[in-house]
PDB file of C-alpha atoms in Angstrom:
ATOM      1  CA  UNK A 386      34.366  -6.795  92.574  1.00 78.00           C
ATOM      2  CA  UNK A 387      36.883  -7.631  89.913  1.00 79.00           C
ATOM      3  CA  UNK A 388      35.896  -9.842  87.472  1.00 91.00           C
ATOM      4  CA  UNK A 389      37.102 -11.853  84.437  1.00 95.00           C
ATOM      5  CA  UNK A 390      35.322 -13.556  82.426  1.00 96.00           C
ATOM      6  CA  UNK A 391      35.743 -15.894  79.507  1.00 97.00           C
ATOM      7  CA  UNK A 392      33.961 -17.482  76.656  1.00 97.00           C
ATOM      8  CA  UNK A 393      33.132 -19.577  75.087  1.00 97.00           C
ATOM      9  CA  UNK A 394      33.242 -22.012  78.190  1.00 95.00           C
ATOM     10  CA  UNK A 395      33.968 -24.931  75.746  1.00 96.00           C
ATOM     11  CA  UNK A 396      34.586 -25.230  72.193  1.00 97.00           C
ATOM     12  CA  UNK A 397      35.230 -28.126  69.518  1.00 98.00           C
ATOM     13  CA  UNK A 398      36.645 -27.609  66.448  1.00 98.00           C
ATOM     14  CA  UNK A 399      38.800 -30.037  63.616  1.00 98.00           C
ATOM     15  CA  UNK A 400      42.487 -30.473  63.591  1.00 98.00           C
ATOM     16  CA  UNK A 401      43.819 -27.800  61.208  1.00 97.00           C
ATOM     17  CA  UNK A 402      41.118 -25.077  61.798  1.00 98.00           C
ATOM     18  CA  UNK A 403      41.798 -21.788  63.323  1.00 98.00           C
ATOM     19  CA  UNK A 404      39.679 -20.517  66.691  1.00 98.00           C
ATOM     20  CA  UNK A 405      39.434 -17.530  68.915  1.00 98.00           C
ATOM     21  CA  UNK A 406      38.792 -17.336  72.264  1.00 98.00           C
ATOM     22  CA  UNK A 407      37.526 -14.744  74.432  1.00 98.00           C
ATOM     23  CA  UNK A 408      38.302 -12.833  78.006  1.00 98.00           C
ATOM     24  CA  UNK A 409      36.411  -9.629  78.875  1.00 97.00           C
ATOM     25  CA  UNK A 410      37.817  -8.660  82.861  1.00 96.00           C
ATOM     26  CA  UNK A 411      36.623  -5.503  84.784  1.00 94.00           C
ATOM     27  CA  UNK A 412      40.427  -5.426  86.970  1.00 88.00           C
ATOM     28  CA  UNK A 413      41.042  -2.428  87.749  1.00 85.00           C
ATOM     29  CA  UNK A 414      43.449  -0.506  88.451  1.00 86.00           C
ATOM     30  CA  UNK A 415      45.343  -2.891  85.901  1.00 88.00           C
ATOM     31  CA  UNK A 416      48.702  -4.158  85.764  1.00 88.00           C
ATOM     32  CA  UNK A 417      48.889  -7.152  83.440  1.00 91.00           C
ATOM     33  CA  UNK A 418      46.876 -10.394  81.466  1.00 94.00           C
ATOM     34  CA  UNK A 419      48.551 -13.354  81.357  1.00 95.00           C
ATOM     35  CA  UNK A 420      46.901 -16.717  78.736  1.00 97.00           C
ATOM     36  CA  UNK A 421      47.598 -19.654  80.519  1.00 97.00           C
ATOM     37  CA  UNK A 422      47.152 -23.351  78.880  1.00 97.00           C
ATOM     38  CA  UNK A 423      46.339 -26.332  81.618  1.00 96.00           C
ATOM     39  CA  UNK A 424      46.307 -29.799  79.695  1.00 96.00           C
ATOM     40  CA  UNK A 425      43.568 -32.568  81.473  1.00 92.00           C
ATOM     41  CA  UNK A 426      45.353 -33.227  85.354  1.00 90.00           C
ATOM     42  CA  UNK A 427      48.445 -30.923  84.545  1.00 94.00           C
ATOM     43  CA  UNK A 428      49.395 -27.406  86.347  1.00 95.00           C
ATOM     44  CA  UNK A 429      48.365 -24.256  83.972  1.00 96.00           C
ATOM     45  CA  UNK A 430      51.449 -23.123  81.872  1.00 96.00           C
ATOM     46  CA  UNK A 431      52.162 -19.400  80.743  1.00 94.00           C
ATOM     47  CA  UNK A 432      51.084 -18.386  76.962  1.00 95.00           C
ATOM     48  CA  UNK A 433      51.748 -14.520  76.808  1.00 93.00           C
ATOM     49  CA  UNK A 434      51.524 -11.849  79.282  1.00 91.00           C
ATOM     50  CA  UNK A 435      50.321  -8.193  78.072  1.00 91.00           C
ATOM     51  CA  UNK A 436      51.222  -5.353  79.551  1.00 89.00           C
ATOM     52  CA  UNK A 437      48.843  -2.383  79.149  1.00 85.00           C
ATOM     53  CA  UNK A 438      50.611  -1.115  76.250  1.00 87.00           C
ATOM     54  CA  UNK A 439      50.719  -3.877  74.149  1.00 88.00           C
ATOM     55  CA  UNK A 440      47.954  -5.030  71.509  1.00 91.00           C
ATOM     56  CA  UNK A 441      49.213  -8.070  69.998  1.00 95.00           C
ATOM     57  CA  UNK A 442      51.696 -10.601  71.076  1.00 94.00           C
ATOM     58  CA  UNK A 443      52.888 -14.385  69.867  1.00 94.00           C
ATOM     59  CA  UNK A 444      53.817 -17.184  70.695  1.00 93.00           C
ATOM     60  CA  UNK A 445      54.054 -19.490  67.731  1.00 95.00           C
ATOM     61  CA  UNK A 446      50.834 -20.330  66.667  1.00 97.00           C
ATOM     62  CA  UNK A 447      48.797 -18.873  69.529  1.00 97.00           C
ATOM     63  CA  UNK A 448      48.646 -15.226  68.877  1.00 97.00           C
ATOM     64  CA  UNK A 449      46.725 -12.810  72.165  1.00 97.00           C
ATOM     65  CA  UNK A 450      45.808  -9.279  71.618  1.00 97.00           C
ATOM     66  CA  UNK A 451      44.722  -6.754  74.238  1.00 96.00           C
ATOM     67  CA  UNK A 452      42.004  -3.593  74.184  1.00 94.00           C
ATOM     68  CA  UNK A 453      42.647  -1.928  77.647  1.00 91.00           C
ATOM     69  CA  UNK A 454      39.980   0.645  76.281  1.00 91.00           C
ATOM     70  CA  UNK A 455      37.817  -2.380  76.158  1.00 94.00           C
ATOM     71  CA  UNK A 456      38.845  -3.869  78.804  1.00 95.00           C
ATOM     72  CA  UNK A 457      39.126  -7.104  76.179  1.00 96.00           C
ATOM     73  CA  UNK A 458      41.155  -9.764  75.279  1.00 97.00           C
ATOM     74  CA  UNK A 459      41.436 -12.806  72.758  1.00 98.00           C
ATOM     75  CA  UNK A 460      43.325 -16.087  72.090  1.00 98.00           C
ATOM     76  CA  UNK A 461      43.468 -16.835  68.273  1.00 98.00           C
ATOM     77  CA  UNK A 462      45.224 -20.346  67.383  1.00 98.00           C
ATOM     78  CA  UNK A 463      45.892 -21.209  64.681  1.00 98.00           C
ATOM     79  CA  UNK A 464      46.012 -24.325  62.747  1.00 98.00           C
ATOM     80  CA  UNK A 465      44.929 -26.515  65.534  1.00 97.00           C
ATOM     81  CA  UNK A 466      46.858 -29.734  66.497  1.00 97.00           C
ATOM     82  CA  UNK A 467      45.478 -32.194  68.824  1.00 97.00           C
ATOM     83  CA  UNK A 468      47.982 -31.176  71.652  1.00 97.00           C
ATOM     84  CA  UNK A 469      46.015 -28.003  71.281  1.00 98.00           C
ATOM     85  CA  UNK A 470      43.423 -29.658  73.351  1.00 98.00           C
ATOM     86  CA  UNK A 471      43.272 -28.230  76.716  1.00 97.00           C
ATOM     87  CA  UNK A 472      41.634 -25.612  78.999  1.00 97.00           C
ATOM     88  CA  UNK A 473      42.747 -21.935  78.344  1.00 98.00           C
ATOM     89  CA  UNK A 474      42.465 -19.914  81.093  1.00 97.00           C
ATOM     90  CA  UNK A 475      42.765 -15.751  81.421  1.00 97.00           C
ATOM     91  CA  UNK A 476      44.204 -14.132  84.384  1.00 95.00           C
ATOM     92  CA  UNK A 477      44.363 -10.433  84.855  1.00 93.00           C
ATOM     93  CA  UNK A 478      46.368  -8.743  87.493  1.00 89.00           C
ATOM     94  CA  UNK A 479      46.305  -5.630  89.654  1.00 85.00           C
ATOM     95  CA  UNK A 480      48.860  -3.078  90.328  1.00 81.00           C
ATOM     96  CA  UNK A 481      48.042  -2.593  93.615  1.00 70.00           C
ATOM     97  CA  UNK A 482      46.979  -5.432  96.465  1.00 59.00           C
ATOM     98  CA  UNK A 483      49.677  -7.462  96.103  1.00 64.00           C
ATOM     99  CA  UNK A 484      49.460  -8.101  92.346  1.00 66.00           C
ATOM    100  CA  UNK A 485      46.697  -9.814  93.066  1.00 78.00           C
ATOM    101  CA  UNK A 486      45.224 -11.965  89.799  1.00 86.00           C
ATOM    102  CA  UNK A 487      41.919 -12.561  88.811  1.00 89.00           C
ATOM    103  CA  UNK A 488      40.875 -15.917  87.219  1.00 93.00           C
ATOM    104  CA  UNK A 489      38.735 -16.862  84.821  1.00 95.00           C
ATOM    105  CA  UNK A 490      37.332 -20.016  84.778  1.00 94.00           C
ATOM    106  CA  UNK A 491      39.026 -21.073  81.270  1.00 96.00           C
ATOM    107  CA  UNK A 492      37.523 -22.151  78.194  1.00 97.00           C
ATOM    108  CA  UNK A 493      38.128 -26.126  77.157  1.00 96.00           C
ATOM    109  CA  UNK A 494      38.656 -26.287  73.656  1.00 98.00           C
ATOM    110  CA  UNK A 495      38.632 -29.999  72.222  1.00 98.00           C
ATOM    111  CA  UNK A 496      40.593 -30.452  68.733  1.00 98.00           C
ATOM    112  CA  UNK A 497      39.335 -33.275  67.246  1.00 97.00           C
ATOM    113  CA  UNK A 498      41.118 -35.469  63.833  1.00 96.00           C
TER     114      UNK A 498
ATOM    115  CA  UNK B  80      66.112 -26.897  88.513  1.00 65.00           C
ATOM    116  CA  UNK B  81      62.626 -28.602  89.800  1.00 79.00           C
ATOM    117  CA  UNK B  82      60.393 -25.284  89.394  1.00 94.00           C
ATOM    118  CA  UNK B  83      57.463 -25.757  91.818  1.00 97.00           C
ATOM    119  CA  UNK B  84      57.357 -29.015  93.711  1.00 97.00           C
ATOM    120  CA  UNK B  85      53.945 -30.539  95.006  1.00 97.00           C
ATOM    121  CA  UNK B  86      53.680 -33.403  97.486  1.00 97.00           C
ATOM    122  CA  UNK B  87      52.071 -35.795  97.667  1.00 97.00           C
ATOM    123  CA  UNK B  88      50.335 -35.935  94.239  1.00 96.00           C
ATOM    124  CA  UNK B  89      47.167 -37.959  95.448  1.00 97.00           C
ATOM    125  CA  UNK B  90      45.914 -37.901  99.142  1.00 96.00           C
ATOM    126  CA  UNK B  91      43.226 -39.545 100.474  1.00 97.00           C
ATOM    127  CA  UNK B  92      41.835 -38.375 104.536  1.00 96.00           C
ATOM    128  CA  UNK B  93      38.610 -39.706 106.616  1.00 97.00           C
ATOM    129  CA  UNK B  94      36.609 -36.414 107.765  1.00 97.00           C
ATOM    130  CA  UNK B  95      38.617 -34.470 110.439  1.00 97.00           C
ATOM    131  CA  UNK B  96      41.700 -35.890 109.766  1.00 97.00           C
ATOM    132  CA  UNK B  97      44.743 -32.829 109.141  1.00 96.00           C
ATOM    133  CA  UNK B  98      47.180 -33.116 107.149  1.00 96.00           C
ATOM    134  CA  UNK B  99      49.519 -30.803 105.202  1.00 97.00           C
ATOM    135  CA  UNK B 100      49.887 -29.853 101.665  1.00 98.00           C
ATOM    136  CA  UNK B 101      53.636 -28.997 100.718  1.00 98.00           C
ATOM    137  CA  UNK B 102      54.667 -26.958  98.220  1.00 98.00           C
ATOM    138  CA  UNK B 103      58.729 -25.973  97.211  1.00 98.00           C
ATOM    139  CA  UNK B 104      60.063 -23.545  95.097  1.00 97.00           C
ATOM    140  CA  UNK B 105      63.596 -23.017  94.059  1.00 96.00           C
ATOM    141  CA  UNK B 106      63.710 -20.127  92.012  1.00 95.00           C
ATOM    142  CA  UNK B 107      64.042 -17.424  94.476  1.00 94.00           C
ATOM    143  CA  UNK B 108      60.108 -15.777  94.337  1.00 94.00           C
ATOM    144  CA  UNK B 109      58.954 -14.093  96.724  1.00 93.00           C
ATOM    145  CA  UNK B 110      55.640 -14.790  95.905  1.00 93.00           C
ATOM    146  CA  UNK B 111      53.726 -17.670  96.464  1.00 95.00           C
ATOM    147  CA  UNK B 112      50.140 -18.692  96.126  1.00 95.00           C
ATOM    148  CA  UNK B 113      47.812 -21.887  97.062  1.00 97.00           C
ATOM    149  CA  UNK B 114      44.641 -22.220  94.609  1.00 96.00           C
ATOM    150  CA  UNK B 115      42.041 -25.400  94.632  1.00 97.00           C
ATOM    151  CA  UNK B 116      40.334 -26.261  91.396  1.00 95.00           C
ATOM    152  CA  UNK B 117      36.573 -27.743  91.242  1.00 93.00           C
ATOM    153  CA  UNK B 118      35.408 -30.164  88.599  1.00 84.00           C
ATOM    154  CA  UNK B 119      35.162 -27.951  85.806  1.00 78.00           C
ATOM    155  CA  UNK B 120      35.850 -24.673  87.492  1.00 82.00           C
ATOM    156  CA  UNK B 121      38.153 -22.036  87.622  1.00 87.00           C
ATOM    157  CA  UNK B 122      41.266 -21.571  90.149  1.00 93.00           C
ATOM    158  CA  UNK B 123      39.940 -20.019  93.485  1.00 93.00           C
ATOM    159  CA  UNK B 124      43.103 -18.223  95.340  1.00 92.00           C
ATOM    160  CA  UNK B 125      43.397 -19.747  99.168  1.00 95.00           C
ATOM    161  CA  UNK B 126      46.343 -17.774 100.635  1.00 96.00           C
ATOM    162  CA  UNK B 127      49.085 -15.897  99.049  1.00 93.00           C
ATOM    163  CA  UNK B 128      52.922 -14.983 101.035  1.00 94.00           C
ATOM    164  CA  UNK B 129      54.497 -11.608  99.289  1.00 92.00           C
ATOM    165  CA  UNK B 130      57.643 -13.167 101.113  1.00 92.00           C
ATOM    166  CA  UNK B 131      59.081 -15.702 104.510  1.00 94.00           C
ATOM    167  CA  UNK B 132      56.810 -14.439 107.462  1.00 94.00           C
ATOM    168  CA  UNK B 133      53.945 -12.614 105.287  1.00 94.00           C
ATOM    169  CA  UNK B 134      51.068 -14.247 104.435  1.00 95.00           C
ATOM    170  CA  UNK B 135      47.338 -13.284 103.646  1.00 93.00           C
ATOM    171  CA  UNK B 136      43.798 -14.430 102.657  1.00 94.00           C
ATOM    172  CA  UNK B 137      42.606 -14.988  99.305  1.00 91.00           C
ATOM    173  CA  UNK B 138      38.940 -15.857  98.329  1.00 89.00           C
ATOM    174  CA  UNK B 139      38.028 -19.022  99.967  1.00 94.00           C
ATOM    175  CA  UNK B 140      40.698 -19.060 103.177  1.00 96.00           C
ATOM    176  CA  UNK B 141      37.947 -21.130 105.701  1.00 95.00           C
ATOM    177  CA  UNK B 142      39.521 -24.185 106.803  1.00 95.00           C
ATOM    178  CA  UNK B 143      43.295 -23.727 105.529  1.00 97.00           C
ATOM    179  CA  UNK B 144      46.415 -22.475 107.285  1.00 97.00           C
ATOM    180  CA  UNK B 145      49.473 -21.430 105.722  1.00 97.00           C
ATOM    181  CA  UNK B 146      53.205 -20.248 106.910  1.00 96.00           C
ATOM    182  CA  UNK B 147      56.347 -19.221 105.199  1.00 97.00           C
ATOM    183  CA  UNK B 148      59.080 -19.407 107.694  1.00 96.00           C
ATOM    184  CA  UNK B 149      61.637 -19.524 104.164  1.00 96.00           C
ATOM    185  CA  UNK B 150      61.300 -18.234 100.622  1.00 96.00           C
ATOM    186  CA  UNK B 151      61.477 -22.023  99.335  1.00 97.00           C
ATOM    187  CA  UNK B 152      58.808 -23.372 100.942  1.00 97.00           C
ATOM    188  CA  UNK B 153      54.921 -22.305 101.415  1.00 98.00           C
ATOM    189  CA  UNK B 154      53.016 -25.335 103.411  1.00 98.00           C
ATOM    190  CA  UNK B 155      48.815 -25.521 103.313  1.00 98.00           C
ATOM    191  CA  UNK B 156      47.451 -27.252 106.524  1.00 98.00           C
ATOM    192  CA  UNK B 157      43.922 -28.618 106.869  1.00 96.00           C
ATOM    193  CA  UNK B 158      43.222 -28.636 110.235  1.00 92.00           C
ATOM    194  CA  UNK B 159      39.737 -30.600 110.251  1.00 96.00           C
ATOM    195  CA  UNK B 160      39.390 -32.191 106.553  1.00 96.00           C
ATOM    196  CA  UNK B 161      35.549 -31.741 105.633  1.00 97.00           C
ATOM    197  CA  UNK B 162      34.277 -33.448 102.113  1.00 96.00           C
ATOM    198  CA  UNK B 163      33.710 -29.888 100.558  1.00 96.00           C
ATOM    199  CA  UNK B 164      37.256 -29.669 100.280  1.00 97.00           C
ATOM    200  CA  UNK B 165      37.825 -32.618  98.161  1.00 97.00           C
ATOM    201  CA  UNK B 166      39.371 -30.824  95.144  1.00 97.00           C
ATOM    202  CA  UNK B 167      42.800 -30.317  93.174  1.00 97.00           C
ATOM    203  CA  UNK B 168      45.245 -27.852  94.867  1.00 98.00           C
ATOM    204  CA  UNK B 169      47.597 -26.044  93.164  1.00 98.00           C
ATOM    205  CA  UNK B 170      50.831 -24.432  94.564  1.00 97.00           C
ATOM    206  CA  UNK B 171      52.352 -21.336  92.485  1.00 96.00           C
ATOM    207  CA  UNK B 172      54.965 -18.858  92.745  1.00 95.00           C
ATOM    208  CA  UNK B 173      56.036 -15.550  90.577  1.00 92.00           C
ATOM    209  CA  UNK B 174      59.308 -13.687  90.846  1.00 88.00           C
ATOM    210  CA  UNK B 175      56.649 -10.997  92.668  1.00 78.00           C
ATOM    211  CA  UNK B 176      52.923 -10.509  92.675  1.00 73.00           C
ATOM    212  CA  UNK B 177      51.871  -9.375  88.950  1.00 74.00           C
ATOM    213  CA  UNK B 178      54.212 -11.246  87.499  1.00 81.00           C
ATOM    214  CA  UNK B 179      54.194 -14.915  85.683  1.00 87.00           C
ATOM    215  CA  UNK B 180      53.071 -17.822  87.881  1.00 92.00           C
ATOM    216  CA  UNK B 181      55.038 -20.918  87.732  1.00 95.00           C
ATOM    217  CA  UNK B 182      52.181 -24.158  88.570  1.00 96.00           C
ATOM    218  CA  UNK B 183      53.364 -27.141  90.307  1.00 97.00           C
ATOM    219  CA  UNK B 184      51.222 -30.653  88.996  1.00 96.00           C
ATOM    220  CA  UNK B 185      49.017 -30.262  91.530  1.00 97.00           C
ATOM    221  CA  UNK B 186      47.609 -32.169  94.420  1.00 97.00           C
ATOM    222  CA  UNK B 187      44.983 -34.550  94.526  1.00 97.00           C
ATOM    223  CA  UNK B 188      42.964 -34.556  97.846  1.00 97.00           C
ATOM    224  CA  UNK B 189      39.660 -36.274  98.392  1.00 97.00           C
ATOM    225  CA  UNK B 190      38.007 -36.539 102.049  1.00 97.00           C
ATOM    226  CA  UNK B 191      35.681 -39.135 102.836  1.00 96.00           C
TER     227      UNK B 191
END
């Protein structure tokens, strides 16, 4: 069964620091892992998506990088603002059936002043 | 453009009521997706359409019915509303199946 899975489930740190957050998925045959960012009784929102030959890509101050070898991913943000607070969720996605993702269930990461 | 539209935003049925979730897209995907979300879990695919007149199971299906009669438009019918499926529902759609998903806010459904 395909599975993703992310840690750590929830994380605090203080406005300005940097964090990293992790997604380890067993999708296979694989096609694509997408970061998405869901703020508190919002829709999730796209971050990246990483095809299997990329390794790093970023979007401002949220950089993800991919190990299909692995089978790993991370989120690194840096300099955390307060709007950083939110639930991060990883979804990986097949070639085959559909496309059909995989979610994890996300990591909430509280930035606090 | 509106993205993905959601109605209503908050619903509240008395066990065994139906009632239907609707969900709008207008950016031409094919693909389309219901998900529910549990207090603090993850998304949980329902049913997914790959286009108007396909549709299919996801993970927890039991209790839902879907039908895409257009591209724009991907409805989620509870047929018998049971308290287990008090939860958020999202409605998604992607230009096709891999590709980026495109969240509407989300529907808030509790049954009594």
């Amino acid at each position: 069964k395909n599975q993703v899975e992310q840690s750590p489930q929830s994380l605090i740190i203080l406005e300005g620091k940097n964090c990293t957050l992790q997604c380890n998925y067993t999708v296979s045959p694989f096609s694509n892992l997408r970061w998405y960012k869901q703020d508190t009784g919002r829709g999730p929102v796209s971050l990246t998506i990483m095809t299997f030959s990329e390794n790093t890509k970023s979007n401002g101050r949220y950089t993800a990088t991919l190990d299909a070898d692995t089978k790993q991913s991370s989120l690194h943000i840096t300099a955390s603002q307060l709007s950083d607070s939110a639930s991060y969720i990883c979804v990986v996605s097949e070639v085959s059936n559909a496309g059909k993702s995989t979610f994890g269930d996300g990591t909430t990461l509280t930035v606090k002043p | 453009n509106a993205g993905v539209t959601q109605t209503p935003k908050f619903q509240v049925l008395k066990t065994g009521q139906s009632m239907t979730l609707q969900c709008a897209q207008d950016m031409n995907h094919e693909y389309m997706s219901w998900y529910r979300q549990d207090p603090g879990m993850g998304l949980r695919l329902i049913h997914y359409s790959v286009g108007a007149g396909i549709t299919d199971q996801g993970e927890v299906p039991n209790g839902y019915n879907v039908s895409r009669s257009t591209t724009e438009d991907f409805p989620l019918r509870l047929l018998s509303a049971a308290p287990s499926q008090t939860s958020v529902y999202f409605c998604a759609s992607s230009y096709r199946g891999a590709g980026e998903l495109f969240f509407g806010e989300g529907s808030r459904l509790t049954v009594l």
